[in-house]
mmCIF file of C-alpha atoms in Angstrom:
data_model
loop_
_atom_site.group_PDB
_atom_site.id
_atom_site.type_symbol
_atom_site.label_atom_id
_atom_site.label_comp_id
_atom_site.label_asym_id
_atom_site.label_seq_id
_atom_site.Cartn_x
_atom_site.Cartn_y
_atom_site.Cartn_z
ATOM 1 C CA UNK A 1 0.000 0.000 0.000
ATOM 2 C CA UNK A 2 1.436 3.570 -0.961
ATOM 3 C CA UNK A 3 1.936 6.255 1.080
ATOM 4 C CA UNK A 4 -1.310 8.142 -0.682
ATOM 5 C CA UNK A 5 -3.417 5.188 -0.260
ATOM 6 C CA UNK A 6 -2.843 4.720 2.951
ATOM 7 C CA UNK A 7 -3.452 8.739 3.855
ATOM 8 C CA UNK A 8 -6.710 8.338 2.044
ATOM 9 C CA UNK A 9 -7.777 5.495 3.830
ATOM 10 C CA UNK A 10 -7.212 6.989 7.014
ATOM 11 C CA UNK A 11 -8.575 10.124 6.480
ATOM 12 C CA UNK A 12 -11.985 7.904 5.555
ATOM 13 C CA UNK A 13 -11.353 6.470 9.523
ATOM 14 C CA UNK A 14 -10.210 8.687 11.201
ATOM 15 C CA UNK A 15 -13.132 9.800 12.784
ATOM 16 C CA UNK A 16 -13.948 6.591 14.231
ATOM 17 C CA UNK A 17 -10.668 5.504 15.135
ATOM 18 C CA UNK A 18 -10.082 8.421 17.368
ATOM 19 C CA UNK A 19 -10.975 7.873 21.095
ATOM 20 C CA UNK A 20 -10.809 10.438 23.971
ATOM 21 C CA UNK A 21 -7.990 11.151 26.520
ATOM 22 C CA UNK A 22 -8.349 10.078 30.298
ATOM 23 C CA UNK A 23 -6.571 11.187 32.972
ATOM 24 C CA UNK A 24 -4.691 8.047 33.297
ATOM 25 C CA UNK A 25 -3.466 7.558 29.769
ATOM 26 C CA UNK A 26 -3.624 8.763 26.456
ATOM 27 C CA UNK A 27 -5.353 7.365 23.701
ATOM 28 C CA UNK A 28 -3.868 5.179 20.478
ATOM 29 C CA UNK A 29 -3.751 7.372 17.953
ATOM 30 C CA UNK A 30 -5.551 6.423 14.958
ATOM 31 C CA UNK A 31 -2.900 6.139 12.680
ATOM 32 C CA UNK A 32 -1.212 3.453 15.071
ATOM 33 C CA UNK A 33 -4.686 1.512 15.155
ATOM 34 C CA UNK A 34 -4.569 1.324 11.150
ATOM 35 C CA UNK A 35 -0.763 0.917 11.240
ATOM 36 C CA UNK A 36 -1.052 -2.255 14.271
ATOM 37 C CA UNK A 37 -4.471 -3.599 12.046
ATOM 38 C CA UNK A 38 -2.587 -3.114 8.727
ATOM 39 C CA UNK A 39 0.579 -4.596 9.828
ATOM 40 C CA UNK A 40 -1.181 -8.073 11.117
ATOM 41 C CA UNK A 41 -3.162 -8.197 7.796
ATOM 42 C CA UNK A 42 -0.084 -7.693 5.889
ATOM 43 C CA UNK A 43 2.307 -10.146 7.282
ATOM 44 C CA UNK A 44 0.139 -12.704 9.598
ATOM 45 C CA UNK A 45 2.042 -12.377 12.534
ATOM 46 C CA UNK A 46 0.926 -13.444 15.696
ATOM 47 C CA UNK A 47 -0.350 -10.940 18.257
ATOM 48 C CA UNK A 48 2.865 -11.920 20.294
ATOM 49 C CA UNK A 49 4.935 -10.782 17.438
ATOM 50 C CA UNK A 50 3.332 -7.536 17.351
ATOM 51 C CA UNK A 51 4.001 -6.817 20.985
ATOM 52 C CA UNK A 52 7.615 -5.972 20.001
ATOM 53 C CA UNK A 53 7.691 -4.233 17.035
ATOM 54 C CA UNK A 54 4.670 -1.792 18.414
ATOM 55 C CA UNK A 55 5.874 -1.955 22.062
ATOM 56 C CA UNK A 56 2.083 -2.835 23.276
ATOM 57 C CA UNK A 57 0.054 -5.532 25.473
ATOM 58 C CA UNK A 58 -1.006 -8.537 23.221
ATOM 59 C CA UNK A 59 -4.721 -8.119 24.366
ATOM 60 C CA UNK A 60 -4.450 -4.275 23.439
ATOM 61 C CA UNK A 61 -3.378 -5.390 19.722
ATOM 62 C CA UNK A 62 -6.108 -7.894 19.864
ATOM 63 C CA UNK A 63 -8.701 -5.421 20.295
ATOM 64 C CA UNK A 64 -7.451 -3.105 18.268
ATOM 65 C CA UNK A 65 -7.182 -5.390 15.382
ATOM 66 C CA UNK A 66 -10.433 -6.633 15.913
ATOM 67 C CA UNK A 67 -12.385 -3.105 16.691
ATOM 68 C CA UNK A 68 -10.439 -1.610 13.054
ATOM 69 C CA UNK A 69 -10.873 -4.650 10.597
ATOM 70 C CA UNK A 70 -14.922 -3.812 11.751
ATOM 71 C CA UNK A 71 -14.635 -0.143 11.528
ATOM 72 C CA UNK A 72 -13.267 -0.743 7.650
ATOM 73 C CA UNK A 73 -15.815 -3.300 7.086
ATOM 74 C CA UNK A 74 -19.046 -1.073 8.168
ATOM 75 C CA UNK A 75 -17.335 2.303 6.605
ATOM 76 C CA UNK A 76 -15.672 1.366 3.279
ATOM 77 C CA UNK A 77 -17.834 -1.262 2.418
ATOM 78 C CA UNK A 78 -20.680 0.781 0.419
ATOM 79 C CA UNK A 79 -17.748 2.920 -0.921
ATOM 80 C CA UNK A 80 -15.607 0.523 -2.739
ATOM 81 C CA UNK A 81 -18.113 -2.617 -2.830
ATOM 82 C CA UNK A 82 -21.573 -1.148 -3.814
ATOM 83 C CA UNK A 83 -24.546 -3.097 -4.700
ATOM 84 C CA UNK A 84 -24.491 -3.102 -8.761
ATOM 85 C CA UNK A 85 -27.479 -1.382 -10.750
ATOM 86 C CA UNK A 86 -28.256 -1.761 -14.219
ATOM 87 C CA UNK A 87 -25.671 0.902 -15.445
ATOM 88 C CA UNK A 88 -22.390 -1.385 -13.303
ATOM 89 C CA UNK A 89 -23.725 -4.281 -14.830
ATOM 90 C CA UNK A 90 -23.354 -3.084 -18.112
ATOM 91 C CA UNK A 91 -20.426 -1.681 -17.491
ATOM 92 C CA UNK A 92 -18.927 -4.457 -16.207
ATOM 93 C CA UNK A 93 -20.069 -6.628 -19.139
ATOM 94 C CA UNK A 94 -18.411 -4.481 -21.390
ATOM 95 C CA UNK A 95 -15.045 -5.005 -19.524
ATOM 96 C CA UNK A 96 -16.019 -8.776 -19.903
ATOM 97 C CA UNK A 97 -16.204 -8.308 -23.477
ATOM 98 C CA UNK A 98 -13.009 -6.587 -23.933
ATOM 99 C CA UNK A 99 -10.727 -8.608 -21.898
ATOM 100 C CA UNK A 100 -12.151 -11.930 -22.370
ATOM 101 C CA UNK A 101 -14.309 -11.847 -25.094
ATOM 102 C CA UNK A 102 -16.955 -13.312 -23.702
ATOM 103 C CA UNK A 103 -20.305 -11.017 -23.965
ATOM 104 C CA UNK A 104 -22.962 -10.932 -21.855
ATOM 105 C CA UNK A 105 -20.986 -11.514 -18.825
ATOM 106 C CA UNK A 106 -21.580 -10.151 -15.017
ATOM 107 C CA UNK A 107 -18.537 -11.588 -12.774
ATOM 108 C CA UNK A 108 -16.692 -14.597 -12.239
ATOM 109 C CA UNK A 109 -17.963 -16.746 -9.497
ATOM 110 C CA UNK A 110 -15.879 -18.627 -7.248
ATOM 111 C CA UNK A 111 -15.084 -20.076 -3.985
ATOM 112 C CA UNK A 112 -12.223 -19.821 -1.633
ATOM 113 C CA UNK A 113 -11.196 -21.918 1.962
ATOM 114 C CA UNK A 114 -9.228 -19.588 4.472
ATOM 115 C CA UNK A 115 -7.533 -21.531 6.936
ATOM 116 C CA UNK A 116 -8.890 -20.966 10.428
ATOM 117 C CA UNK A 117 -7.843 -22.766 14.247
ATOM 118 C CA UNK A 118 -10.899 -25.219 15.211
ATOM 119 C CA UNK A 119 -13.609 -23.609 16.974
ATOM 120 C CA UNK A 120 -13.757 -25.857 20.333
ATOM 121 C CA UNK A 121 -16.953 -28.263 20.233
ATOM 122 C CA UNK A 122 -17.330 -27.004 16.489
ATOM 123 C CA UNK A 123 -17.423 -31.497 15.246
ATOM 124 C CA UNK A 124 -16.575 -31.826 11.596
ATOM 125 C CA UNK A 125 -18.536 -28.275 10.446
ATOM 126 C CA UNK A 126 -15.435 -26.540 9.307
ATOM 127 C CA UNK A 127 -13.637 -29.281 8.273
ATOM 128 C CA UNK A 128 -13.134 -29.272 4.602
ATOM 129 C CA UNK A 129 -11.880 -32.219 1.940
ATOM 130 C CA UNK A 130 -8.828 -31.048 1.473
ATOM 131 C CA UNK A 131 -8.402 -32.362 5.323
ATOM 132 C CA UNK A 132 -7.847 -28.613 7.253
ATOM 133 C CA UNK A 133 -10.387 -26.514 9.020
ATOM 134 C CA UNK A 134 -11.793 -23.215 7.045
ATOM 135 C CA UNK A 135 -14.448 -20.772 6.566
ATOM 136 C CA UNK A 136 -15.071 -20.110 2.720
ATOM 137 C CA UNK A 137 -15.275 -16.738 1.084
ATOM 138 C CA UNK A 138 -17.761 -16.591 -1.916
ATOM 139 C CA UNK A 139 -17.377 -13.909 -3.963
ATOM 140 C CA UNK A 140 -18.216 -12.514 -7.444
ATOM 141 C CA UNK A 141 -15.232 -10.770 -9.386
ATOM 142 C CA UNK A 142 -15.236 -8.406 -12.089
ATOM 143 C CA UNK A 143 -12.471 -7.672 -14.948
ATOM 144 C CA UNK A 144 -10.299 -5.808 -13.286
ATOM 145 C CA UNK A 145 -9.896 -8.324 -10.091
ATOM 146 C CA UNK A 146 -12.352 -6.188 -7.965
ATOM 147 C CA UNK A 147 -15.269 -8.080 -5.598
ATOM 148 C CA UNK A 148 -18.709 -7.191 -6.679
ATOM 149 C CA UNK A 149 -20.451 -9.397 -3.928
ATOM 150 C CA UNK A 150 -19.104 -11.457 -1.285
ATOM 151 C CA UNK A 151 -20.433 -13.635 1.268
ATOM 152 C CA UNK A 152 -17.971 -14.801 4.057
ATOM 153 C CA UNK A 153 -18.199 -17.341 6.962
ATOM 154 C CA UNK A 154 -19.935 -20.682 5.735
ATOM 155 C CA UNK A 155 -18.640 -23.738 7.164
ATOM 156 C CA UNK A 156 -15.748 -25.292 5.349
ATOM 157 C CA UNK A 157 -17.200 -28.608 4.892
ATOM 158 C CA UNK A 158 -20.098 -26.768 2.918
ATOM 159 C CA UNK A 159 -20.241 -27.909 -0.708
ATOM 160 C CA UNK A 160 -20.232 -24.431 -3.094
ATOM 161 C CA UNK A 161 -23.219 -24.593 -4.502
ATOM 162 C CA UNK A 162 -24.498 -25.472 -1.483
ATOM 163 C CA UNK A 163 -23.071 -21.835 0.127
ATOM 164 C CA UNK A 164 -23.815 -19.858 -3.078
ATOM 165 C CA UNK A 165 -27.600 -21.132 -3.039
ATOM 166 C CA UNK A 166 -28.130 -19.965 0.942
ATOM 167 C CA UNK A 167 -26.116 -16.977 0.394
ATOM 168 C CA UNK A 168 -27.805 -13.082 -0.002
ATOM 169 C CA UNK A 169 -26.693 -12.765 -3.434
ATOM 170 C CA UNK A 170 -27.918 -16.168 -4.234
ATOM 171 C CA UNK A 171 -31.369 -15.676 -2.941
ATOM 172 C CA UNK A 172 -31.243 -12.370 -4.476
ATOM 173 C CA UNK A 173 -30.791 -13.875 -8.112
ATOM 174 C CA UNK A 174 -33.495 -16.056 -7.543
ATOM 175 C CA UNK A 175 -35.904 -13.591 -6.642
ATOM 176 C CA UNK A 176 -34.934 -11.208 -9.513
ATOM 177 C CA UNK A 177 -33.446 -8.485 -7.112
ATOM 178 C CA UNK A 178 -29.883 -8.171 -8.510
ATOM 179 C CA UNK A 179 -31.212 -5.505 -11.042
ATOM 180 C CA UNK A 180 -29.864 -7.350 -13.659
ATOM 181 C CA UNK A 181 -29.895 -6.053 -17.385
ATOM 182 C CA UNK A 182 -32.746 -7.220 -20.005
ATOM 183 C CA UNK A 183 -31.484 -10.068 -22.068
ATOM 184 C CA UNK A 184 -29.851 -8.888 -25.862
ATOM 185 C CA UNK A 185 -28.398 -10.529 -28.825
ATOM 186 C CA UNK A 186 -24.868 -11.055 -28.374
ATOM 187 C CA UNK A 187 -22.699 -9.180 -30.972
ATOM 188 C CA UNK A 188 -23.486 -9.286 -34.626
ATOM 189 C CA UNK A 189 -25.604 -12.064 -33.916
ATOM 190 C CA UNK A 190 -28.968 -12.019 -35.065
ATOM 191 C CA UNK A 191 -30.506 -14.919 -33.276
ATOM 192 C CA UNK A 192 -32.334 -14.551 -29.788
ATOM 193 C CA UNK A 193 -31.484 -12.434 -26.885
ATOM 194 C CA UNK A 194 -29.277 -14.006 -24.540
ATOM 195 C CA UNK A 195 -29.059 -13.787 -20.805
ATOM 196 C CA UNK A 196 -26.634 -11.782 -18.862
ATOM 197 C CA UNK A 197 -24.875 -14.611 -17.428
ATOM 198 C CA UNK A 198 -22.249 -15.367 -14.412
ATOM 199 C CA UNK A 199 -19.082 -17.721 -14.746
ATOM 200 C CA UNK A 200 -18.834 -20.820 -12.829
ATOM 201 C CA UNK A 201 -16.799 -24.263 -12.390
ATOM 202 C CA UNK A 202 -18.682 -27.628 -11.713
ATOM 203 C CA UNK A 203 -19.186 -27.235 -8.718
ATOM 204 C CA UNK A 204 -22.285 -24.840 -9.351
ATOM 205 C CA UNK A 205 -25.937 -25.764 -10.431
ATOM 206 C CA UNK A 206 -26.414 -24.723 -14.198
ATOM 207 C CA UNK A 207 -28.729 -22.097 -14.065
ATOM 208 C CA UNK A 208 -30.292 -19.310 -16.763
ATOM 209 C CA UNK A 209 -27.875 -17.121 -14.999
ATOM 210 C CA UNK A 210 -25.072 -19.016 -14.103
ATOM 211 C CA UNK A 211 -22.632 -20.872 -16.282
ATOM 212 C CA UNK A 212 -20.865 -23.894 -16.203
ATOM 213 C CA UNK A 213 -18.671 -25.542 -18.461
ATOM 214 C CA UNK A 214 -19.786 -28.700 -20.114
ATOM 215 C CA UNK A 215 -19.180 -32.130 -18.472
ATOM 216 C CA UNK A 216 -15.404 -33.158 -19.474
ATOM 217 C CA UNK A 217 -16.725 -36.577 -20.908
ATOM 218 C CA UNK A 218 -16.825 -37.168 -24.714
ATOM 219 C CA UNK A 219 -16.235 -33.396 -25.671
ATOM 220 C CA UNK A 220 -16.426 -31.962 -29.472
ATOM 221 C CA UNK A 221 -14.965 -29.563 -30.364
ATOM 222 C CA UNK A 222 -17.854 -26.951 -29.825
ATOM 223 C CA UNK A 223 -18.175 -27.886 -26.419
ATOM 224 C CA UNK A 224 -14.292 -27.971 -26.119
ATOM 225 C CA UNK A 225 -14.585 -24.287 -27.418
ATOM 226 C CA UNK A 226 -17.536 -23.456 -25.155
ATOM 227 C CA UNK A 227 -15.324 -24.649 -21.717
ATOM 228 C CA UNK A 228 -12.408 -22.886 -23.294
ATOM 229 C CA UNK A 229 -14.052 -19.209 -23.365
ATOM 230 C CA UNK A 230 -15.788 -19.749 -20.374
ATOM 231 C CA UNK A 231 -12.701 -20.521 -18.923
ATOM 232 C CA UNK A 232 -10.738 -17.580 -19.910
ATOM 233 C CA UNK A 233 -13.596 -15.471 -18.309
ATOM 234 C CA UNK A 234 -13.764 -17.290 -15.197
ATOM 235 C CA UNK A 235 -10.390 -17.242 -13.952
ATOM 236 C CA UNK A 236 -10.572 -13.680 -13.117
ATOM 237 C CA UNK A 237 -11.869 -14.642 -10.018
ATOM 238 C CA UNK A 238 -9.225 -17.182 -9.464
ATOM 239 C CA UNK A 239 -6.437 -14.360 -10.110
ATOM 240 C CA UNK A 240 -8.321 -12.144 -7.657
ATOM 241 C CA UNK A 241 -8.107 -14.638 -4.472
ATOM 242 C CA UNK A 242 -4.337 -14.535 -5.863
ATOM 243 C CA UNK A 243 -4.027 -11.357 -5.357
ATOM 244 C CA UNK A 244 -5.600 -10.895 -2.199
ATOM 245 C CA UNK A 245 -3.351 -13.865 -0.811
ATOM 246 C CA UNK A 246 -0.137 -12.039 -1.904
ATOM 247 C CA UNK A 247 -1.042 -8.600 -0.937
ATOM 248 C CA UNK A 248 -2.539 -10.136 2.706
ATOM 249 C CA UNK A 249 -0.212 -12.380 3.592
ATOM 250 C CA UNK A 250 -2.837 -13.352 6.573
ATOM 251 C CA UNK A 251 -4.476 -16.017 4.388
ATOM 252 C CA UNK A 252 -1.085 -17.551 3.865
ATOM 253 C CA UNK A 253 -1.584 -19.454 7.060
ATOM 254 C CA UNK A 254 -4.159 -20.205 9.678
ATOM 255 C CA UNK A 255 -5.805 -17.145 11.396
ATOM 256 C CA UNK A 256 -5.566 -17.582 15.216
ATOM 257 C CA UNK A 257 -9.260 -15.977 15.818
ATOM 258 C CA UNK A 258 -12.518 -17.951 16.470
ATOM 259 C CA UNK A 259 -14.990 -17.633 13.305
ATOM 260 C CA UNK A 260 -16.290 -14.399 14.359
ATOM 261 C CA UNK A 261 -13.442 -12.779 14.157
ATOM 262 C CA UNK A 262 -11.798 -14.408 11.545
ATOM 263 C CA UNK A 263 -14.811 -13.122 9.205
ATOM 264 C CA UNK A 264 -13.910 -9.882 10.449
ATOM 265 C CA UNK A 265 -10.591 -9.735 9.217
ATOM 266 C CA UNK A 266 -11.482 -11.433 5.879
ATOM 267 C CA UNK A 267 -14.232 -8.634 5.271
ATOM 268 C CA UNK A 268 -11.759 -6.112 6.062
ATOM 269 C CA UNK A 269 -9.349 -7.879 3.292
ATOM 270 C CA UNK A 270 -11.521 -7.914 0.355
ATOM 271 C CA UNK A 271 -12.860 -3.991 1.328
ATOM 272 C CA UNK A 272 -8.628 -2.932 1.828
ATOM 273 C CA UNK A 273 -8.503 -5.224 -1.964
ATOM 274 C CA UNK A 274 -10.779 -3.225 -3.428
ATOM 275 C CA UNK A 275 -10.040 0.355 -2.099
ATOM 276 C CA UNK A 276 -6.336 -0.112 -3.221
ATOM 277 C CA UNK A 277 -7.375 -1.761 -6.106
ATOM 278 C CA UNK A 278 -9.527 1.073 -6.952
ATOM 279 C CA UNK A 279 -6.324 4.102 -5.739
ATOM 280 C CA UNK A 280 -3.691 1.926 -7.423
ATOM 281 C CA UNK A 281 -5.177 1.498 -10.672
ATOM 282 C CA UNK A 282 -2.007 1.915 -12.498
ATOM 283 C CA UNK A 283 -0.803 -1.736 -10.886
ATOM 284 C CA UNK A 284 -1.170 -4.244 -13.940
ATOM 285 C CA UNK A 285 -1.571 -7.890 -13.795
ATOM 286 C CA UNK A 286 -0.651 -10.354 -16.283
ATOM 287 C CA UNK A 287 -2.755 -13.347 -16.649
ATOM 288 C CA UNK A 288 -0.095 -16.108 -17.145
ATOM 289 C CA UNK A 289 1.460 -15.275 -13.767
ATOM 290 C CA UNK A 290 -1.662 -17.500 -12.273
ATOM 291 C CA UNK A 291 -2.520 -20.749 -12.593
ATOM 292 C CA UNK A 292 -5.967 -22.095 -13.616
ATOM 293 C CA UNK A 293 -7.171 -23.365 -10.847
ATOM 294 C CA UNK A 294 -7.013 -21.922 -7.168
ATOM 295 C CA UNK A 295 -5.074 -23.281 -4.716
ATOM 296 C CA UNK A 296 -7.522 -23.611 -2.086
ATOM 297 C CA UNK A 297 -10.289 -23.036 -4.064
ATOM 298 C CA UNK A 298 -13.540 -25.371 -4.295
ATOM 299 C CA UNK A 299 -13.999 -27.924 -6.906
ATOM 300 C CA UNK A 300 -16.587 -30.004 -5.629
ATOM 301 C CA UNK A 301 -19.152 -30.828 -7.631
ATOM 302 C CA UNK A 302 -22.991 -30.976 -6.743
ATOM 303 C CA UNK A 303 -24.379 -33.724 -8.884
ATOM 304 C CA UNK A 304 -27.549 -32.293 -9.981
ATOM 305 C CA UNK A 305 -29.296 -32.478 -13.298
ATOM 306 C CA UNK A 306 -29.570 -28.746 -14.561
ATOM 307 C CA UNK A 307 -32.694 -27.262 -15.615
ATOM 308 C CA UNK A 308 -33.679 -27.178 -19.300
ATOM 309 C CA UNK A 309 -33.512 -23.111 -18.841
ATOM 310 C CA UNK A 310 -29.797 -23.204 -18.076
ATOM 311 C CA UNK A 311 -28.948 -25.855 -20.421
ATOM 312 C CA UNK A 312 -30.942 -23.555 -23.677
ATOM 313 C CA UNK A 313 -28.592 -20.854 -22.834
ATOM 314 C CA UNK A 314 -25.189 -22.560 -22.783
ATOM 315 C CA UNK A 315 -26.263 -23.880 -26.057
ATOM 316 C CA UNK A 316 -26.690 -20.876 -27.075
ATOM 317 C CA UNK A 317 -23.260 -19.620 -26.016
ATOM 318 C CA UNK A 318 -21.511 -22.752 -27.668
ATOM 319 C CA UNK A 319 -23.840 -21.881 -30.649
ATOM 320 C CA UNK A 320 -22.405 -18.597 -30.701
ATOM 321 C CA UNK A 321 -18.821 -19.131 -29.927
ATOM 322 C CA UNK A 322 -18.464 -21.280 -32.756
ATOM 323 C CA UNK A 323 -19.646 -18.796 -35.474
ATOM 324 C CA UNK A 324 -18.283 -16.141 -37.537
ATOM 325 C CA UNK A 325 -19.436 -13.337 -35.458
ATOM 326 C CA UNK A 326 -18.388 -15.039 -31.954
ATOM 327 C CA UNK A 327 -14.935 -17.048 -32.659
ATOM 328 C CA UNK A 328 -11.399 -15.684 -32.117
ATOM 329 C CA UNK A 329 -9.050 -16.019 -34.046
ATOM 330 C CA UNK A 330 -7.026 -18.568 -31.584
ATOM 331 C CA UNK A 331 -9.646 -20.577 -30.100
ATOM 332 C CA UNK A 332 -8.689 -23.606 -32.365
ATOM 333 C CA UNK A 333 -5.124 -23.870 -31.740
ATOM 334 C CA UNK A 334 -5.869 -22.907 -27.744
ATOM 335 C CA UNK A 335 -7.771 -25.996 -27.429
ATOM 336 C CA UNK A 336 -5.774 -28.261 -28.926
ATOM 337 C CA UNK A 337 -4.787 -31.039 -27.114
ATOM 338 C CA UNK A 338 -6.965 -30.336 -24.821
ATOM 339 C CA UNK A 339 -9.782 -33.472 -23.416
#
């Protein structure tokens, strides 16, 4: 975080970081509440660790890492992390289009595990299949590696679709209430409107609004085609969690902090993501510096059959993606050798 950023963020905090005098002591200052919170996020280190470098109680640091991560959670949050009307869609879709070439698109969708102590008397809840104890962070990504919509805190042994489905933004798209954009024709196509649609792996139910790629079984090469666009569009959301690992080196290992607070400090992440995200623009990121696939991402799939809504539209993208007006130039040689 630059020096600018991280003036800007305080000013935004200041006011509620800043506590009164008492005749026995003086108060933190505010900019060595952000600097103790900022520091733990940063690096991971233990509360212990902290003591020495900031020269205060491990209790005090607890607090105050606890009190701040909320603070940037309930202030920045609508700032940098709004909910999306039909003009963001749109404008999202467009960055879709541009840097993926796949139209029609509002986020990646994904899952992450962080790594969390066990809660005492907590069973098998937050135990996940790849054998360690978590809490997952769902979240929605756009082009440029920003969250549109997160939810944070299911159990870790919570299949995705599963957490997506009893999430907000998941009841939300059910109900119609994500103020989503009017279906259109993709470009230079003239057959039916198509759905604004979200990227997804397997491990999601095939919905009208949610793709997935085809089954990996017995693949032509339109369906090979199909998995490979989708796939280029998805793993913006991969690249994000990525990001927000290397930048907050917290998630590199297991957070000390009962679920509670552990949710804390992951909302306050993916808010401090965004809002340097957003005052850091110039930052680039290449692609090819990230694998496909998350590390500790979720790749379980629900077997489910999908409905016939869902499965009419990804036709209709493999339709698409494999005609004049909706193939690139590449797409052929990208895909082969692939199953």
């Amino acid at each position: 975080m630059s020096l600018g950023t991280f003036d800007c963020l305080l000013s935004s905090l200041r006011t509620i970081l800043t506590f009164m005098d008492t005749n026995m002591r003086r108060s933190i200052t505010p900019e060595e509440r952000l600097i103790v919170t900022l520091r733990f996020l940063a690096t991971g280190n233990s509360f212990a660790s902290l003591h020495f470098e900031f020269l205060l109680g491990t209790s005090t640091i607890s607090r105050i890492v606890r009190h701040t991560c909320q603070v940037i959670w309930e202030q920045l949050r609508e700032t940098v992390m709004p909910q999306p009307k039909v003009d963001d869609w749109l404008r999202i879709a467009e960055g879709f289009n541009l840097s993926a070439q796949f139209p029609n698109c509002l986020g990646a969708m994904d899952g992450k595990h962080i790594r969390v102590k066990k809660p005492p008397h907590s069973g098998s809840r937050f135990f996940n299949y790849k054998h360690f104890f978590s809490i997952v962070l769902m979240a929605v990504a756009d082009s440029n590696y920003k969250f549109i919509m997160v939810d944070i805190g299911a159990y870790g042994s919570t299949a995705d679709a599963r957490i997506f489905s009893a999430s907000r933004m998941g009841e939300q798209l059910r109900a119609n209430q994500l103020a989503i954009p009017e279906s259109r024709r993709l470009p230079g196509s003239a057959g039916p409107p198509a759905p604004f649609v979200f990227m997804a792996d397997e491990g999601f139910a095939l919905t009208n609004h949610v793709m997935r790629p085809f089954p990996k079984r017995g693949l032509d090469v339109r369906r090979r085609i199909y998995n490979y666009r989708l796939t280029r569009a998805r793993r913006y959301v991969e690249c994000a969690f990525e990001i927000l690992s290397s930048k907050w080196r917290v998630f590199l290992s297991s957070i000390q902090m009962d679920p509670e607070n552990a949710t804390r400090v992951i909302q306050a992440c993916v808010v401090l993501h965004n809002f340097t995200r957003i005052h850091e623009a110039s930052s680039s990121v290449d692609l090819d510096d990230f694998p496909t696939t998350t590390v500790l991402g979720l790749d379980r799939t629900l077997h489910r059959r999908p409905g016939t809504a869902g499965i009419a539209v990804r036709e209709l993208y493999a339709d698409y993606f494999l005609s004049p007006e909706g193939s690139l130039p590449w797409q052929r040689d990208a895909i082969r050798g692939s199953v």
